[in-house]
Protein backbone atom coordinates (compact mmCIF):
# COMPACT_ATOMS: atom_id res chain seq x y z
CA UNK A 1 0.00 0.00 0.00
CA UNK A 2 1.41 3.41 -1.00
CA UNK A 3 1.63 6.07 1.67
CA UNK A 4 1.86 9.80 1.11
CA UNK A 5 5.12 11.11 2.63
CA UNK A 6 3.40 14.21 4.02
CA UNK A 7 -0.04 15.48 5.01
CA UNK A 8 -1.82 18.38 3.34
CA UNK A 9 -3.40 20.72 5.87
CA UNK A 10 -5.82 23.64 5.51
CA UNK A 11 -4.92 27.22 6.41
CA UNK A 12 -7.14 26.93 9.49
CA UNK A 13 -5.29 23.82 10.67
CA UNK A 14 -1.97 25.54 9.98
CA UNK A 15 -3.07 28.60 11.96
CA UNK A 16 -3.72 26.43 15.01
CA UNK A 17 -0.25 24.90 14.70
CA UNK A 18 1.26 28.38 14.38
CA UNK A 19 -0.35 29.26 17.72
CA UNK A 20 1.36 26.17 19.17
CA UNK A 21 4.76 27.44 17.91
CA UNK A 22 5.17 24.63 15.38
CA UNK A 23 8.02 25.41 12.96
CA UNK A 24 6.94 26.89 9.62
CA UNK A 25 9.37 26.72 6.69
CA UNK A 26 8.93 28.98 3.66
CA UNK A 27 10.49 27.35 0.58
CA UNK A 28 9.89 30.28 -1.78
CA UNK A 29 12.77 32.31 -3.15
CA UNK A 30 14.30 35.12 -1.06
CA UNK A 31 12.66 37.93 -3.02
CA UNK A 32 9.24 36.34 -2.48
CA UNK A 33 9.86 35.92 1.25
CA UNK A 34 11.10 39.52 1.48
CA UNK A 35 7.77 40.83 0.17
CA UNK A 36 5.38 38.90 2.42
CA UNK A 37 5.53 35.85 4.69
CA UNK A 38 3.73 33.98 7.43
CA UNK A 39 4.94 35.45 10.69
CA UNK A 40 7.78 33.52 12.27
CA UNK A 41 8.43 31.31 9.23
CA UNK A 42 11.99 30.20 8.56
CA UNK A 43 13.13 30.85 4.97
CA UNK A 44 14.82 27.91 3.25
CA UNK A 45 14.33 28.37 -0.52
CA UNK A 46 13.80 25.21 -2.54
CA UNK A 47 16.81 26.25 -4.62
CA UNK A 48 18.98 25.97 -1.47
CA UNK A 49 17.19 22.98 0.05
CA UNK A 50 19.78 20.31 -0.67
CA UNK A 51 22.40 22.25 1.24
CA UNK A 52 20.25 23.51 4.11
CA UNK A 53 17.66 20.85 4.94
CA UNK A 54 19.74 19.94 8.01
CA UNK A 55 18.49 23.16 9.63
CA UNK A 56 15.09 21.47 10.01
CA UNK A 57 14.77 19.25 13.12
CA UNK A 58 13.76 15.64 12.52
CA UNK A 59 12.09 15.16 15.89
CA UNK A 60 9.42 17.85 15.58
CA UNK A 61 6.50 18.54 13.22
CA UNK A 62 7.10 21.08 10.50
CA UNK A 63 4.72 23.00 8.24
CA UNK A 64 6.10 23.69 4.77
CA UNK A 65 4.60 26.26 2.46
CA UNK A 66 5.20 28.16 -0.78
CA UNK A 67 2.96 30.27 -3.00
CA UNK A 68 0.51 27.55 -4.04
CA UNK A 69 1.61 24.34 -2.31
CA UNK A 70 3.52 22.79 -5.22
CA UNK A 71 7.11 23.63 -4.29
CA UNK A 72 6.47 22.85 -0.63
CA UNK A 73 5.09 19.45 -1.64
CA UNK A 74 8.35 18.80 -3.50
CA UNK A 75 10.28 19.84 -0.39
CA UNK A 76 8.17 17.56 1.81
CA UNK A 77 8.76 14.61 -0.51
CA UNK A 78 12.48 15.34 -0.50
CA UNK A 79 12.60 15.50 3.30
CA UNK A 80 10.64 12.26 3.56
CA UNK A 81 13.30 10.54 1.44
CA UNK A 82 15.87 11.80 3.95
CA UNK A 83 14.07 10.12 6.83
CA UNK A 84 11.85 12.97 8.02
CA UNK A 85 8.31 12.30 9.21
CA UNK A 86 5.47 14.42 10.60
CA UNK A 87 5.68 16.67 7.55
CA UNK A 88 2.77 19.01 6.89
CA UNK A 89 2.16 20.86 3.61
CA UNK A 90 0.02 24.00 3.58
CA UNK A 91 -2.59 23.19 0.94
CA UNK A 92 -2.92 26.14 -1.43
CA UNK A 93 0.14 27.80 0.02
CA UNK A 94 0.38 31.37 1.22
CA UNK A 95 -2.29 32.37 -1.31
CA UNK A 96 -4.86 30.17 0.44
CA UNK A 97 -3.72 31.55 3.80
CA UNK A 98 -4.23 35.10 2.52
CA UNK A 99 -7.62 34.29 0.98
CA UNK A 100 -8.80 33.02 4.37
CA UNK A 101 -7.97 36.41 5.86
CA UNK A 102 -5.22 35.08 8.11
CA UNK A 103 -2.47 37.49 9.21
CA UNK A 104 0.70 37.97 7.21
CA UNK A 105 3.98 39.73 7.93
CA UNK A 106 4.38 42.41 5.25
CA UNK A 107 7.30 44.29 6.81
CA UNK A 108 9.73 44.86 3.91
CA UNK A 109 12.94 42.84 4.15
CA UNK A 110 16.09 42.72 2.12
CA UNK A 111 16.37 39.52 0.09
CA UNK A 112 19.27 37.45 1.38
CA UNK A 113 20.98 34.60 -0.42
CA UNK A 114 23.21 31.91 1.03
CA UNK A 115 26.43 30.95 -0.64
CA UNK A 116 26.17 27.80 -2.70
CA UNK A 117 28.73 25.04 -3.13
CA UNK A 118 28.31 25.25 -6.89
CA UNK A 119 28.59 28.18 -9.31
CA UNK A 120 25.58 30.33 -10.16
CA UNK A 121 25.65 31.40 -13.80
CA UNK A 122 23.85 34.22 -15.56
CA UNK A 123 22.64 33.30 -19.07
CA UNK A 124 25.62 35.13 -20.58
CA UNK A 125 28.06 33.34 -18.27
CA UNK A 126 26.42 30.02 -19.11
CA UNK A 127 26.75 30.77 -22.80
CA UNK A 128 30.46 31.47 -22.28
CA UNK A 129 30.91 28.15 -20.48
CA UNK A 130 29.11 26.36 -23.31
CA UNK A 131 31.26 28.04 -25.93
CA UNK A 132 34.29 26.81 -23.98
CA UNK A 133 33.03 23.22 -24.16
CA UNK A 134 30.85 22.76 -21.10
CA UNK A 135 28.53 19.74 -20.95
CA UNK A 136 24.90 20.88 -20.62
CA UNK A 137 22.33 18.84 -18.69
CA UNK A 138 18.60 19.67 -18.67
CA UNK A 139 16.93 18.10 -15.61
CA UNK A 140 13.34 18.85 -16.64
CA UNK A 141 10.83 16.25 -17.74
CA UNK A 142 11.03 15.02 -21.38
CA UNK A 143 7.91 16.92 -22.45
CA UNK A 144 9.40 20.17 -21.07
CA UNK A 145 12.70 19.46 -22.81
CA UNK A 146 10.87 18.87 -26.11
CA UNK A 147 9.17 22.26 -25.87
CA UNK A 148 12.52 24.05 -26.00
CA UNK A 149 15.96 23.56 -24.47
CA UNK A 150 19.42 25.08 -24.43
CA UNK A 151 21.08 23.89 -27.67
CA UNK A 152 23.16 20.77 -27.14
CA UNK A 153 21.68 19.97 -23.73
CA UNK A 154 21.30 16.32 -22.73
CA UNK A 155 18.01 15.49 -20.98
CA UNK A 156 18.36 13.71 -17.62
CA UNK A 157 15.14 14.30 -15.62
CA UNK A 158 15.65 14.99 -11.93
CA UNK A 159 13.92 11.72 -11.07
CA UNK A 160 16.68 9.78 -12.85
CA UNK A 161 19.50 12.13 -12.00
CA UNK A 162 20.96 10.31 -9.01
CA UNK A 163 21.20 7.05 -10.95
CA UNK A 164 22.68 8.59 -14.09
CA UNK A 165 24.92 11.27 -12.58
CA UNK A 166 27.85 8.83 -12.31
CA UNK A 167 28.11 8.93 -16.10
CA UNK A 168 28.70 12.68 -16.22
CA UNK A 169 32.25 13.87 -16.98
CA UNK A 170 34.23 15.24 -14.05
CA UNK A 171 36.92 16.71 -16.28
CA UNK A 172 34.58 19.19 -18.01
CA UNK A 173 32.50 22.09 -16.82
CA UNK A 174 28.84 21.21 -16.37
CA UNK A 175 25.88 23.54 -16.89
CA UNK A 176 22.69 22.37 -15.14
CA UNK A 177 19.38 23.68 -16.48
CA UNK A 178 15.67 23.47 -15.65
CA UNK A 179 12.74 25.85 -16.15
CA UNK A 180 13.58 28.40 -13.45
CA UNK A 181 16.79 27.27 -11.73
CA UNK A 182 15.24 25.44 -8.77
CA UNK A 183 15.49 21.80 -9.86
CA UNK A 184 18.86 22.34 -11.48
CA UNK A 185 20.21 23.84 -8.25
CA UNK A 186 19.24 20.63 -6.44
CA UNK A 187 21.07 18.62 -9.09
CA UNK A 188 24.09 20.92 -8.82
CA UNK A 189 24.20 20.56 -5.04
CA UNK A 190 24.01 16.79 -5.38
CA UNK A 191 26.92 16.68 -7.84
CA UNK A 192 29.16 18.70 -5.52
CA UNK A 193 28.26 16.28 -2.74
CA UNK A 194 29.39 13.44 -5.00
CA UNK A 195 32.85 14.90 -5.49
CA UNK A 196 32.32 17.11 -8.53
CA UNK A 197 34.29 20.34 -8.28
CA UNK A 198 32.00 23.23 -7.35
CA UNK A 199 33.88 25.64 -9.61
CA UNK A 200 33.04 23.39 -12.57
CA UNK A 201 29.38 22.81 -11.70
CA UNK A 202 27.24 25.70 -12.92
CA UNK A 203 23.53 26.32 -12.33
CA UNK A 204 21.77 28.45 -14.94
CA UNK A 205 20.01 31.21 -12.97
CA UNK A 206 16.44 31.62 -14.17
CA UNK A 207 16.62 28.40 -16.18
CA UNK A 208 15.35 28.29 -19.74
CA UNK A 209 13.06 31.24 -18.98
CA UNK A 210 16.08 33.35 -18.07
CA UNK A 211 17.97 32.03 -21.09
CA UNK A 212 15.22 33.11 -23.50
CA UNK A 213 14.68 36.41 -21.69
CA UNK A 214 18.35 37.17 -22.32
CA UNK A 215 17.69 36.77 -26.04
CA UNK A 216 19.22 33.32 -26.56
CA UNK A 217 17.50 30.75 -28.75
CA UNK A 218 16.33 27.30 -27.69
CA UNK A 219 16.40 24.08 -29.70
CA UNK A 220 13.35 21.88 -30.26
PDB file of C-alpha atoms in Angstrom:
ATOM      1  CA  UNK A   1       0.000   0.000   0.000  1.00  0.00           C
ATOM      2  CA  UNK A   2       1.407   3.411  -0.999  1.00  0.00           C
ATOM      3  CA  UNK A   3       1.633   6.070   1.669  1.00  0.00           C
ATOM      4  CA  UNK A   4       1.859   9.801   1.108  1.00  0.00           C
ATOM      5  CA  UNK A   5       5.121  11.114   2.635  1.00  0.00           C
ATOM      6  CA  UNK A   6       3.396  14.206   4.020  1.00  0.00           C
ATOM      7  CA  UNK A   7      -0.041  15.476   5.008  1.00  0.00           C
ATOM      8  CA  UNK A   8      -1.822  18.384   3.341  1.00  0.00           C
ATOM      9  CA  UNK A   9      -3.403  20.721   5.875  1.00  0.00           C
ATOM     10  CA  UNK A  10      -5.816  23.635   5.507  1.00  0.00           C
ATOM     11  CA  UNK A  11      -4.922  27.216   6.408  1.00  0.00           C
ATOM     12  CA  UNK A  12      -7.141  26.932   9.489  1.00  0.00           C
ATOM     13  CA  UNK A  13      -5.285  23.824  10.668  1.00  0.00           C
ATOM     14  CA  UNK A  14      -1.968  25.541   9.979  1.00  0.00           C
ATOM     15  CA  UNK A  15      -3.072  28.597  11.957  1.00  0.00           C
ATOM     16  CA  UNK A  16      -3.720  26.428  15.010  1.00  0.00           C
ATOM     17  CA  UNK A  17      -0.254  24.903  14.699  1.00  0.00           C
ATOM     18  CA  UNK A  18       1.261  28.381  14.382  1.00  0.00           C
ATOM     19  CA  UNK A  19      -0.350  29.257  17.719  1.00  0.00           C
ATOM     20  CA  UNK A  20       1.364  26.171  19.169  1.00  0.00           C
ATOM     21  CA  UNK A  21       4.758  27.443  17.905  1.00  0.00           C
ATOM     22  CA  UNK A  22       5.174  24.634  15.377  1.00  0.00           C
ATOM     23  CA  UNK A  23       8.017  25.406  12.964  1.00  0.00           C
ATOM     24  CA  UNK A  24       6.938  26.893   9.621  1.00  0.00           C
ATOM     25  CA  UNK A  25       9.366  26.715   6.688  1.00  0.00           C
ATOM     26  CA  UNK A  26       8.931  28.982   3.662  1.00  0.00           C
ATOM     27  CA  UNK A  27      10.486  27.349   0.577  1.00  0.00           C
ATOM     28  CA  UNK A  28       9.886  30.275  -1.782  1.00  0.00           C
ATOM     29  CA  UNK A  29      12.769  32.307  -3.150  1.00  0.00           C
ATOM     30  CA  UNK A  30      14.301  35.124  -1.060  1.00  0.00           C
ATOM     31  CA  UNK A  31      12.664  37.933  -3.016  1.00  0.00           C
ATOM     32  CA  UNK A  32       9.237  36.343  -2.476  1.00  0.00           C
ATOM     33  CA  UNK A  33       9.862  35.924   1.255  1.00  0.00           C
ATOM     34  CA  UNK A  34      11.100  39.517   1.483  1.00  0.00           C
ATOM     35  CA  UNK A  35       7.772  40.835   0.172  1.00  0.00           C
ATOM     36  CA  UNK A  36       5.382  38.900   2.419  1.00  0.00           C
ATOM     37  CA  UNK A  37       5.530  35.854   4.688  1.00  0.00           C
ATOM     38  CA  UNK A  38       3.727  33.975   7.431  1.00  0.00           C
ATOM     39  CA  UNK A  39       4.939  35.453  10.694  1.00  0.00           C
ATOM     40  CA  UNK A  40       7.784  33.516  12.269  1.00  0.00           C
ATOM     41  CA  UNK A  41       8.427  31.308   9.233  1.00  0.00           C
ATOM     42  CA  UNK A  42      11.987  30.197   8.561  1.00  0.00           C
ATOM     43  CA  UNK A  43      13.127  30.854   4.970  1.00  0.00           C
ATOM     44  CA  UNK A  44      14.820  27.913   3.253  1.00  0.00           C
ATOM     45  CA  UNK A  45      14.334  28.367  -0.521  1.00  0.00           C
ATOM     46  CA  UNK A  46      13.802  25.207  -2.543  1.00  0.00           C
ATOM     47  CA  UNK A  47      16.813  26.246  -4.618  1.00  0.00           C
ATOM     48  CA  UNK A  48      18.978  25.973  -1.467  1.00  0.00           C
ATOM     49  CA  UNK A  49      17.188  22.983   0.049  1.00  0.00           C
ATOM     50  CA  UNK A  50      19.778  20.311  -0.669  1.00  0.00           C
ATOM     51  CA  UNK A  51      22.405  22.254   1.236  1.00  0.00           C
ATOM     52  CA  UNK A  52      20.254  23.510   4.109  1.00  0.00           C
ATOM     53  CA  UNK A  53      17.658  20.852   4.944  1.00  0.00           C
ATOM     54  CA  UNK A  54      19.736  19.941   8.008  1.00  0.00           C
ATOM     55  CA  UNK A  55      18.494  23.158   9.629  1.00  0.00           C
ATOM     56  CA  UNK A  56      15.086  21.473  10.007  1.00  0.00           C
ATOM     57  CA  UNK A  57      14.773  19.251  13.121  1.00  0.00           C
ATOM     58  CA  UNK A  58      13.761  15.643  12.522  1.00  0.00           C
ATOM     59  CA  UNK A  59      12.087  15.156  15.889  1.00  0.00           C
ATOM     60  CA  UNK A  60       9.416  17.846  15.577  1.00  0.00           C
ATOM     61  CA  UNK A  61       6.497  18.539  13.222  1.00  0.00           C
ATOM     62  CA  UNK A  62       7.101  21.081  10.497  1.00  0.00           C
ATOM     63  CA  UNK A  63       4.718  23.002   8.242  1.00  0.00           C
ATOM     64  CA  UNK A  64       6.096  23.687   4.771  1.00  0.00           C
ATOM     65  CA  UNK A  65       4.599  26.262   2.462  1.00  0.00           C
ATOM     66  CA  UNK A  66       5.198  28.161  -0.778  1.00  0.00           C
ATOM     67  CA  UNK A  67       2.961  30.266  -2.995  1.00  0.00           C
ATOM     68  CA  UNK A  68       0.511  27.554  -4.042  1.00  0.00           C
ATOM     69  CA  UNK A  69       1.609  24.344  -2.308  1.00  0.00           C
ATOM     70  CA  UNK A  70       3.516  22.789  -5.219  1.00  0.00           C
ATOM     71  CA  UNK A  71       7.107  23.630  -4.291  1.00  0.00           C
ATOM     72  CA  UNK A  72       6.473  22.849  -0.633  1.00  0.00           C
ATOM     73  CA  UNK A  73       5.085  19.447  -1.638  1.00  0.00           C
ATOM     74  CA  UNK A  74       8.353  18.802  -3.495  1.00  0.00           C
ATOM     75  CA  UNK A  75      10.284  19.838  -0.394  1.00  0.00           C
ATOM     76  CA  UNK A  76       8.175  17.562   1.805  1.00  0.00           C
ATOM     77  CA  UNK A  77       8.759  14.613  -0.507  1.00  0.00           C
ATOM     78  CA  UNK A  78      12.483  15.343  -0.503  1.00  0.00           C
ATOM     79  CA  UNK A  79      12.599  15.496   3.303  1.00  0.00           C
ATOM     80  CA  UNK A  80      10.645  12.261   3.560  1.00  0.00           C
ATOM     81  CA  UNK A  81      13.296  10.541   1.441  1.00  0.00           C
ATOM     82  CA  UNK A  82      15.867  11.805   3.947  1.00  0.00           C
ATOM     83  CA  UNK A  83      14.066  10.118   6.831  1.00  0.00           C
ATOM     84  CA  UNK A  84      11.850  12.967   8.023  1.00  0.00           C
ATOM     85  CA  UNK A  85       8.307  12.300   9.214  1.00  0.00           C
ATOM     86  CA  UNK A  86       5.468  14.423  10.600  1.00  0.00           C
ATOM     87  CA  UNK A  87       5.677  16.671   7.548  1.00  0.00           C
ATOM     88  CA  UNK A  88       2.765  19.005   6.887  1.00  0.00           C
ATOM     89  CA  UNK A  89       2.161  20.858   3.610  1.00  0.00           C
ATOM     90  CA  UNK A  90       0.022  23.999   3.576  1.00  0.00           C
ATOM     91  CA  UNK A  91      -2.595  23.193   0.937  1.00  0.00           C
ATOM     92  CA  UNK A  92      -2.919  26.137  -1.434  1.00  0.00           C
ATOM     93  CA  UNK A  93       0.145  27.802   0.019  1.00  0.00           C
ATOM     94  CA  UNK A  94       0.382  31.371   1.223  1.00  0.00           C
ATOM     95  CA  UNK A  95      -2.291  32.373  -1.306  1.00  0.00           C
ATOM     96  CA  UNK A  96      -4.865  30.170   0.441  1.00  0.00           C
ATOM     97  CA  UNK A  97      -3.715  31.547   3.804  1.00  0.00           C
ATOM     98  CA  UNK A  98      -4.230  35.103   2.519  1.00  0.00           C
ATOM     99  CA  UNK A  99      -7.618  34.290   0.980  1.00  0.00           C
ATOM    100  CA  UNK A 100      -8.805  33.019   4.371  1.00  0.00           C
ATOM    101  CA  UNK A 101      -7.973  36.408   5.857  1.00  0.00           C
ATOM    102  CA  UNK A 102      -5.217  35.078   8.109  1.00  0.00           C
ATOM    103  CA  UNK A 103      -2.471  37.493   9.210  1.00  0.00           C
ATOM    104  CA  UNK A 104       0.704  37.972   7.205  1.00  0.00           C
ATOM    105  CA  UNK A 105       3.976  39.729   7.933  1.00  0.00           C
ATOM    106  CA  UNK A 106       4.382  42.413   5.249  1.00  0.00           C
ATOM    107  CA  UNK A 107       7.298  44.288   6.807  1.00  0.00           C
ATOM    108  CA  UNK A 108       9.735  44.856   3.907  1.00  0.00           C
ATOM    109  CA  UNK A 109      12.939  42.840   4.151  1.00  0.00           C
ATOM    110  CA  UNK A 110      16.091  42.720   2.120  1.00  0.00           C
ATOM    111  CA  UNK A 111      16.372  39.523   0.086  1.00  0.00           C
ATOM    112  CA  UNK A 112      19.273  37.455   1.382  1.00  0.00           C
ATOM    113  CA  UNK A 113      20.984  34.601  -0.419  1.00  0.00           C
ATOM    114  CA  UNK A 114      23.211  31.905   1.028  1.00  0.00           C
ATOM    115  CA  UNK A 115      26.432  30.947  -0.645  1.00  0.00           C
ATOM    116  CA  UNK A 116      26.169  27.798  -2.703  1.00  0.00           C
ATOM    117  CA  UNK A 117      28.729  25.041  -3.128  1.00  0.00           C
ATOM    118  CA  UNK A 118      28.307  25.249  -6.889  1.00  0.00           C
ATOM    119  CA  UNK A 119      28.592  28.182  -9.310  1.00  0.00           C
ATOM    120  CA  UNK A 120      25.577  30.334 -10.157  1.00  0.00           C
ATOM    121  CA  UNK A 121      25.648  31.403 -13.801  1.00  0.00           C
ATOM    122  CA  UNK A 122      23.846  34.223 -15.563  1.00  0.00           C
ATOM    123  CA  UNK A 123      22.641  33.302 -19.071  1.00  0.00           C
ATOM    124  CA  UNK A 124      25.615  35.125 -20.577  1.00  0.00           C
ATOM    125  CA  UNK A 125      28.057  33.344 -18.273  1.00  0.00           C
ATOM    126  CA  UNK A 126      26.422  30.021 -19.105  1.00  0.00           C
ATOM    127  CA  UNK A 127      26.751  30.767 -22.803  1.00  0.00           C
ATOM    128  CA  UNK A 128      30.458  31.474 -22.282  1.00  0.00           C
ATOM    129  CA  UNK A 129      30.908  28.146 -20.482  1.00  0.00           C
ATOM    130  CA  UNK A 130      29.109  26.360 -23.310  1.00  0.00           C
ATOM    131  CA  UNK A 131      31.260  28.044 -25.931  1.00  0.00           C
ATOM    132  CA  UNK A 132      34.291  26.812 -23.978  1.00  0.00           C
ATOM    133  CA  UNK A 133      33.028  23.222 -24.164  1.00  0.00           C
ATOM    134  CA  UNK A 134      30.846  22.763 -21.104  1.00  0.00           C
ATOM    135  CA  UNK A 135      28.531  19.738 -20.948  1.00  0.00           C
ATOM    136  CA  UNK A 136      24.899  20.876 -20.617  1.00  0.00           C
ATOM    137  CA  UNK A 137      22.331  18.836 -18.691  1.00  0.00           C
ATOM    138  CA  UNK A 138      18.603  19.671 -18.671  1.00  0.00           C
ATOM    139  CA  UNK A 139      16.925  18.105 -15.611  1.00  0.00           C
ATOM    140  CA  UNK A 140      13.338  18.846 -16.642  1.00  0.00           C
ATOM    141  CA  UNK A 141      10.829  16.249 -17.743  1.00  0.00           C
ATOM    142  CA  UNK A 142      11.030  15.023 -21.375  1.00  0.00           C
ATOM    143  CA  UNK A 143       7.913  16.922 -22.446  1.00  0.00           C
ATOM    144  CA  UNK A 144       9.401  20.172 -21.075  1.00  0.00           C
ATOM    145  CA  UNK A 145      12.698  19.465 -22.805  1.00  0.00           C
ATOM    146  CA  UNK A 146      10.868  18.869 -26.108  1.00  0.00           C
ATOM    147  CA  UNK A 147       9.170  22.259 -25.872  1.00  0.00           C
ATOM    148  CA  UNK A 148      12.520  24.047 -25.998  1.00  0.00           C
ATOM    149  CA  UNK A 149      15.962  23.557 -24.465  1.00  0.00           C
ATOM    150  CA  UNK A 150      19.423  25.075 -24.428  1.00  0.00           C
ATOM    151  CA  UNK A 151      21.077  23.892 -27.673  1.00  0.00           C
ATOM    152  CA  UNK A 152      23.165  20.770 -27.141  1.00  0.00           C
ATOM    153  CA  UNK A 153      21.678  19.968 -23.732  1.00  0.00           C
ATOM    154  CA  UNK A 154      21.297  16.322 -22.730  1.00  0.00           C
ATOM    155  CA  UNK A 155      18.012  15.489 -20.978  1.00  0.00           C
ATOM    156  CA  UNK A 156      18.364  13.708 -17.617  1.00  0.00           C
ATOM    157  CA  UNK A 157      15.137  14.299 -15.622  1.00  0.00           C
ATOM    158  CA  UNK A 158      15.653  14.987 -11.927  1.00  0.00           C
ATOM    159  CA  UNK A 159      13.918  11.722 -11.072  1.00  0.00           C
ATOM    160  CA  UNK A 160      16.682   9.782 -12.851  1.00  0.00           C
ATOM    161  CA  UNK A 161      19.503  12.131 -12.001  1.00  0.00           C
ATOM    162  CA  UNK A 162      20.958  10.312  -9.011  1.00  0.00           C
ATOM    163  CA  UNK A 163      21.199   7.051 -10.947  1.00  0.00           C
ATOM    164  CA  UNK A 164      22.677   8.589 -14.088  1.00  0.00           C
ATOM    165  CA  UNK A 165      24.923  11.270 -12.584  1.00  0.00           C
ATOM    166  CA  UNK A 166      27.852   8.828 -12.307  1.00  0.00           C
ATOM    167  CA  UNK A 167      28.115   8.932 -16.099  1.00  0.00           C
ATOM    168  CA  UNK A 168      28.702  12.683 -16.217  1.00  0.00           C
ATOM    169  CA  UNK A 169      32.251  13.866 -16.977  1.00  0.00           C
ATOM    170  CA  UNK A 170      34.235  15.236 -14.046  1.00  0.00           C
ATOM    171  CA  UNK A 171      36.921  16.708 -16.279  1.00  0.00           C
ATOM    172  CA  UNK A 172      34.583  19.191 -18.006  1.00  0.00           C
ATOM    173  CA  UNK A 173      32.504  22.094 -16.817  1.00  0.00           C
ATOM    174  CA  UNK A 174      28.841  21.213 -16.373  1.00  0.00           C
ATOM    175  CA  UNK A 175      25.883  23.539 -16.886  1.00  0.00           C
ATOM    176  CA  UNK A 176      22.689  22.373 -15.144  1.00  0.00           C
ATOM    177  CA  UNK A 177      19.383  23.682 -16.481  1.00  0.00           C
ATOM    178  CA  UNK A 178      15.667  23.474 -15.648  1.00  0.00           C
ATOM    179  CA  UNK A 179      12.738  25.847 -16.152  1.00  0.00           C
ATOM    180  CA  UNK A 180      13.583  28.397 -13.453  1.00  0.00           C
ATOM    181  CA  UNK A 181      16.789  27.274 -11.731  1.00  0.00           C
ATOM    182  CA  UNK A 182      15.241  25.440  -8.771  1.00  0.00           C
ATOM    183  CA  UNK A 183      15.486  21.802  -9.857  1.00  0.00           C
ATOM    184  CA  UNK A 184      18.863  22.343 -11.478  1.00  0.00           C
ATOM    185  CA  UNK A 185      20.209  23.840  -8.247  1.00  0.00           C
ATOM    186  CA  UNK A 186      19.235  20.627  -6.439  1.00  0.00           C
ATOM    187  CA  UNK A 187      21.071  18.615  -9.091  1.00  0.00           C
ATOM    188  CA  UNK A 188      24.095  20.923  -8.821  1.00  0.00           C
ATOM    189  CA  UNK A 189      24.202  20.559  -5.042  1.00  0.00           C
ATOM    190  CA  UNK A 190      24.013  16.785  -5.385  1.00  0.00           C
ATOM    191  CA  UNK A 191      26.924  16.683  -7.838  1.00  0.00           C
ATOM    192  CA  UNK A 192      29.163  18.695  -5.521  1.00  0.00           C
ATOM    193  CA  UNK A 193      28.262  16.284  -2.739  1.00  0.00           C
ATOM    194  CA  UNK A 194      29.387  13.443  -4.998  1.00  0.00           C
ATOM    195  CA  UNK A 195      32.845  14.900  -5.491  1.00  0.00           C
ATOM    196  CA  UNK A 196      32.324  17.108  -8.529  1.00  0.00           C
ATOM    197  CA  UNK A 197      34.293  20.345  -8.284  1.00  0.00           C
ATOM    198  CA  UNK A 198      32.002  23.232  -7.351  1.00  0.00           C
ATOM    199  CA  UNK A 199      33.885  25.640  -9.607  1.00  0.00           C
ATOM    200  CA  UNK A 200      33.039  23.392 -12.572  1.00  0.00           C
ATOM    201  CA  UNK A 201      29.376  22.805 -11.704  1.00  0.00           C
ATOM    202  CA  UNK A 202      27.235  25.696 -12.919  1.00  0.00           C
ATOM    203  CA  UNK A 203      23.534  26.316 -12.329  1.00  0.00           C
ATOM    204  CA  UNK A 204      21.765  28.449 -14.940  1.00  0.00           C
ATOM    205  CA  UNK A 205      20.011  31.206 -12.971  1.00  0.00           C
ATOM    206  CA  UNK A 206      16.435  31.618 -14.166  1.00  0.00           C
ATOM    207  CA  UNK A 207      16.618  28.395 -16.180  1.00  0.00           C
ATOM    208  CA  UNK A 208      15.354  28.295 -19.740  1.00  0.00           C
ATOM    209  CA  UNK A 209      13.057  31.241 -18.979  1.00  0.00           C
ATOM    210  CA  UNK A 210      16.076  33.352 -18.069  1.00  0.00           C
ATOM    211  CA  UNK A 211      17.967  32.025 -21.090  1.00  0.00           C
ATOM    212  CA  UNK A 212      15.219  33.105 -23.498  1.00  0.00           C
ATOM    213  CA  UNK A 213      14.680  36.408 -21.689  1.00  0.00           C
ATOM    214  CA  UNK A 214      18.352  37.166 -22.319  1.00  0.00           C
ATOM    215  CA  UNK A 215      17.694  36.773 -26.044  1.00  0.00           C
ATOM    216  CA  UNK A 216      19.215  33.322 -26.563  1.00  0.00           C
ATOM    217  CA  UNK A 217      17.497  30.753 -28.751  1.00  0.00           C
ATOM    218  CA  UNK A 218      16.333  27.301 -27.693  1.00  0.00           C
ATOM    219  CA  UNK A 219      16.397  24.080 -29.699  1.00  0.00           C
ATOM    220  CA  UNK A 220      13.354  21.884 -30.264  1.00  0.00           C
TER     221      UNK A 220
END
